[in-house]
């Protein structure tokens, strides 16, 4: 799986997936209606970019199997293309949040419900925007407090200090 920033200049995040389990290439996009190929069959910018990325993936996989001295158990030329129906973003500004959650939760099957987007189609626009803000905060919190962040201790201490300051201010105002 990989995110890709598409556009000139880069303006929209999508995800490309090589699904070895189902022998498919998958294109995950949160803008409703945008597809991998236009009706004439001509490749879109997405398809052109995927072709470049795929060559890198294919070379890596081939070298990996050579290193392991194993025969590749699949043939990339027989893989099919899929553009699964994904949850749609309510505006033009939330594609990064969708892309991050697709990367974290996509299991390769369009029938799988991603926890972050349960009942998505039933939500009103303002509820979707609020949910996306919560997801954005969750993503930022995960990144900031992850053990691989060399500044995690500083971040946690600053957050605790800010929380204490706000709690004291609220008590003083009451």
mmCIF file of C-alpha atoms in Angstrom:
data_model
loop_
_atom_site.group_PDB
_atom_site.id
_atom_site.type_symbol
_atom_site.label_atom_id
_atom_site.label_comp_id
_atom_site.label_asym_id
_atom_site.label_seq_id
_atom_site.Cartn_x
_atom_site.Cartn_y
_atom_site.Cartn_z
ATOM 1 C CA UNK A 1 0.000 0.000 0.000
ATOM 2 C CA UNK A 2 1.133 3.495 -0.660
ATOM 3 C CA UNK A 3 -0.348 6.954 -0.502
ATOM 4 C CA UNK A 4 0.138 9.188 -3.523
ATOM 5 C CA UNK A 5 -0.248 12.932 -3.868
ATOM 6 C CA UNK A 6 -1.777 13.563 -7.287
ATOM 7 C CA UNK A 7 -2.342 16.741 -9.250
ATOM 8 C CA UNK A 8 -0.403 19.684 -10.543
ATOM 9 C CA UNK A 9 0.623 20.894 -8.053
ATOM 10 C CA UNK A 10 -0.082 17.904 -5.806
ATOM 11 C CA UNK A 11 -3.573 18.475 -4.552
ATOM 12 C CA UNK A 12 -5.276 15.145 -3.785
ATOM 13 C CA UNK A 13 -4.235 12.055 -1.819
ATOM 14 C CA UNK A 14 -5.213 8.583 -3.026
ATOM 15 C CA UNK A 15 -3.975 5.091 -2.125
ATOM 16 C CA UNK A 16 -2.592 2.428 -4.436
ATOM 17 C CA UNK A 17 -2.640 -1.186 -3.281
ATOM 18 C CA UNK A 18 -1.055 -4.332 -4.644
ATOM 19 C CA UNK A 19 -3.273 -6.975 -3.072
ATOM 20 C CA UNK A 20 -1.367 -10.245 -3.224
ATOM 21 C CA UNK A 21 -4.173 -12.165 -1.509
ATOM 22 C CA UNK A 22 -6.791 -11.402 -4.192
ATOM 23 C CA UNK A 23 -4.298 -10.837 -7.051
ATOM 24 C CA UNK A 24 -5.636 -7.348 -7.680
ATOM 25 C CA UNK A 25 -4.382 -3.811 -7.992
ATOM 26 C CA UNK A 26 -6.641 -1.522 -6.007
ATOM 27 C CA UNK A 27 -7.188 2.215 -6.316
ATOM 28 C CA UNK A 28 -8.669 3.783 -3.161
ATOM 29 C CA UNK A 29 -10.072 7.261 -3.667
ATOM 30 C CA UNK A 30 -12.274 9.352 -1.381
ATOM 31 C CA UNK A 31 -13.598 11.606 -4.146
ATOM 32 C CA UNK A 32 -16.786 10.008 -5.368
ATOM 33 C CA UNK A 33 -16.850 9.281 -9.074
ATOM 34 C CA UNK A 34 -13.134 9.598 -9.812
ATOM 35 C CA UNK A 35 -11.916 6.402 -11.382
ATOM 36 C CA UNK A 36 -8.704 4.885 -12.576
ATOM 37 C CA UNK A 37 -9.575 4.932 -16.276
ATOM 38 C CA UNK A 38 -11.874 7.297 -18.124
ATOM 39 C CA UNK A 39 -14.788 5.856 -20.118
ATOM 40 C CA UNK A 40 -12.755 5.835 -23.327
ATOM 41 C CA UNK A 41 -10.302 3.481 -21.618
ATOM 42 C CA UNK A 42 -7.544 6.100 -21.587
ATOM 43 C CA UNK A 43 -5.447 6.118 -18.422
ATOM 44 C CA UNK A 44 -5.969 8.960 -15.960
ATOM 45 C CA UNK A 45 -3.172 10.692 -14.094
ATOM 46 C CA UNK A 46 -3.784 8.109 -11.358
ATOM 47 C CA UNK A 47 -3.129 5.203 -13.725
ATOM 48 C CA UNK A 48 -0.007 6.837 -15.122
ATOM 49 C CA UNK A 49 1.365 7.422 -11.636
ATOM 50 C CA UNK A 50 0.494 3.897 -10.532
ATOM 51 C CA UNK A 51 2.391 2.462 -13.506
ATOM 52 C CA UNK A 52 5.552 4.237 -12.322
ATOM 53 C CA UNK A 53 5.047 3.132 -8.716
ATOM 54 C CA UNK A 54 4.181 -0.424 -9.736
ATOM 55 C CA UNK A 55 7.478 -0.864 -11.620
ATOM 56 C CA UNK A 56 9.291 -0.085 -8.364
ATOM 57 C CA UNK A 57 7.123 -2.550 -6.405
ATOM 58 C CA UNK A 58 7.591 -5.275 -9.012
ATOM 59 C CA UNK A 59 11.390 -4.833 -9.017
ATOM 60 C CA UNK A 60 11.446 -4.951 -5.201
ATOM 61 C CA UNK A 61 9.293 -8.111 -5.019
ATOM 62 C CA UNK A 62 11.379 -9.879 -7.677
ATOM 63 C CA UNK A 63 14.608 -9.068 -5.845
ATOM 64 C CA UNK A 64 13.095 -10.116 -2.525
ATOM 65 C CA UNK A 65 12.102 -13.546 -3.875
ATOM 66 C CA UNK A 66 15.536 -13.939 -5.517
ATOM 67 C CA UNK A 67 17.169 -13.131 -2.176
ATOM 68 C CA UNK A 68 14.996 -15.778 -0.470
ATOM 69 C CA UNK A 69 15.752 -18.163 -3.362
ATOM 70 C CA UNK A 70 12.020 -18.720 -3.834
ATOM 71 C CA UNK A 71 9.795 -18.853 -6.892
ATOM 72 C CA UNK A 72 7.264 -16.029 -7.081
ATOM 73 C CA UNK A 73 3.861 -17.690 -6.489
ATOM 74 C CA UNK A 74 1.924 -15.217 -8.652
ATOM 75 C CA UNK A 75 2.098 -13.473 -12.008
ATOM 76 C CA UNK A 76 1.624 -9.699 -11.930
ATOM 77 C CA UNK A 77 0.406 -9.733 -15.543
ATOM 78 C CA UNK A 78 -2.675 -11.695 -14.416
ATOM 79 C CA UNK A 79 -3.654 -9.229 -11.679
ATOM 80 C CA UNK A 80 -6.982 -7.435 -12.206
ATOM 81 C CA UNK A 81 -7.788 -3.758 -11.546
ATOM 82 C CA UNK A 82 -10.305 -2.748 -8.896
ATOM 83 C CA UNK A 83 -11.657 0.603 -7.829
ATOM 84 C CA UNK A 84 -13.629 -0.322 -4.692
ATOM 85 C CA UNK A 85 -16.395 2.019 -3.615
ATOM 86 C CA UNK A 86 -14.903 3.964 -0.729
ATOM 87 C CA UNK A 87 -16.408 6.437 1.744
ATOM 88 C CA UNK A 88 -16.628 9.869 0.090
ATOM 89 C CA UNK A 89 -15.175 13.012 1.568
ATOM 90 C CA UNK A 90 -17.735 15.801 2.119
ATOM 91 C CA UNK A 91 -15.493 18.516 0.681
ATOM 92 C CA UNK A 92 -12.226 18.986 -1.204
ATOM 93 C CA UNK A 93 -9.994 19.307 1.893
ATOM 94 C CA UNK A 94 -10.108 16.023 3.792
ATOM 95 C CA UNK A 95 -8.408 13.572 1.416
ATOM 96 C CA UNK A 96 -5.327 13.264 3.646
ATOM 97 C CA UNK A 97 -7.420 12.050 6.594
ATOM 98 C CA UNK A 98 -9.188 9.528 4.352
ATOM 99 C CA UNK A 99 -5.888 8.326 2.904
ATOM 100 C CA UNK A 100 -4.346 7.843 6.369
ATOM 101 C CA UNK A 101 -7.377 5.883 7.581
ATOM 102 C CA UNK A 102 -7.483 3.796 4.371
ATOM 103 C CA UNK A 103 -3.841 2.873 4.963
ATOM 104 C CA UNK A 104 -4.530 1.966 8.593
ATOM 105 C CA UNK A 105 -7.799 0.061 8.160
ATOM 106 C CA UNK A 106 -8.127 -1.286 4.601
ATOM 107 C CA UNK A 107 -8.079 -5.080 4.574
ATOM 108 C CA UNK A 108 -8.296 -5.511 0.820
ATOM 109 C CA UNK A 109 -11.956 -6.422 0.602
ATOM 110 C CA UNK A 110 -14.570 -3.840 -0.340
ATOM 111 C CA UNK A 111 -17.090 -5.718 1.819
ATOM 112 C CA UNK A 112 -14.991 -5.016 4.919
ATOM 113 C CA UNK A 113 -16.312 -2.140 6.979
ATOM 114 C CA UNK A 114 -13.584 0.204 8.141
ATOM 115 C CA UNK A 115 -14.258 1.183 11.767
ATOM 116 C CA UNK A 116 -13.606 4.892 11.179
ATOM 117 C CA UNK A 117 -16.325 5.055 8.523
ATOM 118 C CA UNK A 118 -19.115 2.908 9.991
ATOM 119 C CA UNK A 119 -22.528 4.322 9.011
ATOM 120 C CA UNK A 120 -20.728 7.032 7.022
ATOM 121 C CA UNK A 121 -23.430 7.327 4.366
ATOM 122 C CA UNK A 122 -26.095 7.881 7.037
ATOM 123 C CA UNK A 123 -24.321 10.886 8.597
ATOM 124 C CA UNK A 124 -25.273 14.480 7.787
ATOM 125 C CA UNK A 125 -22.543 16.668 6.299
ATOM 126 C CA UNK A 126 -21.868 18.555 9.566
ATOM 127 C CA UNK A 127 -21.557 15.236 11.421
ATOM 128 C CA UNK A 128 -19.087 13.984 8.804
ATOM 129 C CA UNK A 129 -17.011 17.154 9.198
ATOM 130 C CA UNK A 130 -17.014 16.731 12.996
ATOM 131 C CA UNK A 131 -16.066 13.032 12.680
ATOM 132 C CA UNK A 132 -13.204 13.951 10.341
ATOM 133 C CA UNK A 133 -11.907 16.508 12.856
ATOM 134 C CA UNK A 134 -11.920 13.764 15.505
ATOM 135 C CA UNK A 135 -10.044 11.443 13.105
ATOM 136 C CA UNK A 136 -7.510 14.197 12.323
ATOM 137 C CA UNK A 137 -6.899 14.715 16.072
ATOM 138 C CA UNK A 138 -6.568 10.937 16.547
ATOM 139 C CA UNK A 139 -3.988 10.705 13.730
ATOM 140 C CA UNK A 140 -1.983 13.650 15.100
ATOM 141 C CA UNK A 141 -2.090 12.253 18.628
ATOM 142 C CA UNK A 142 -0.890 8.856 17.403
ATOM 143 C CA UNK A 143 1.995 10.415 15.481
ATOM 144 C CA UNK A 144 3.015 12.759 18.291
ATOM 145 C CA UNK A 145 2.906 10.171 21.071
ATOM 146 C CA UNK A 146 4.262 7.165 19.200
ATOM 147 C CA UNK A 147 7.363 5.602 20.730
ATOM 148 C CA UNK A 148 9.304 6.132 17.487
ATOM 149 C CA UNK A 149 8.934 9.909 17.877
ATOM 150 C CA UNK A 150 12.233 11.064 19.344
ATOM 151 C CA UNK A 151 10.427 14.041 20.941
ATOM 152 C CA UNK A 152 7.594 12.027 22.516
ATOM 153 C CA UNK A 153 8.632 12.869 26.089
ATOM 154 C CA UNK A 154 8.731 16.585 25.264
ATOM 155 C CA UNK A 155 5.295 16.389 23.562
ATOM 156 C CA UNK A 156 3.707 14.555 26.487
ATOM 157 C CA UNK A 157 5.228 16.980 29.032
ATOM 158 C CA UNK A 158 4.051 20.015 27.053
ATOM 159 C CA UNK A 159 0.546 18.566 26.716
ATOM 160 C CA UNK A 160 0.383 17.800 30.458
ATOM 161 C CA UNK A 161 1.621 21.285 31.300
ATOM 162 C CA UNK A 162 -0.956 22.878 29.005
ATOM 163 C CA UNK A 163 -3.731 20.706 30.462
ATOM 164 C CA UNK A 164 -2.778 21.694 34.033
ATOM 165 C CA UNK A 165 -2.677 25.374 33.068
ATOM 166 C CA UNK A 166 -6.144 25.165 31.457
ATOM 167 C CA UNK A 167 -7.569 23.231 34.430
ATOM 168 C CA UNK A 168 -6.292 25.891 36.852
ATOM 169 C CA UNK A 169 -7.702 28.666 34.665
ATOM 170 C CA UNK A 170 -11.101 26.962 34.571
ATOM 171 C CA UNK A 171 -11.108 26.546 38.372
ATOM 172 C CA UNK A 172 -10.149 30.197 38.807
ATOM 173 C CA UNK A 173 -12.943 31.338 36.456
ATOM 174 C CA UNK A 174 -15.597 29.307 38.347
#
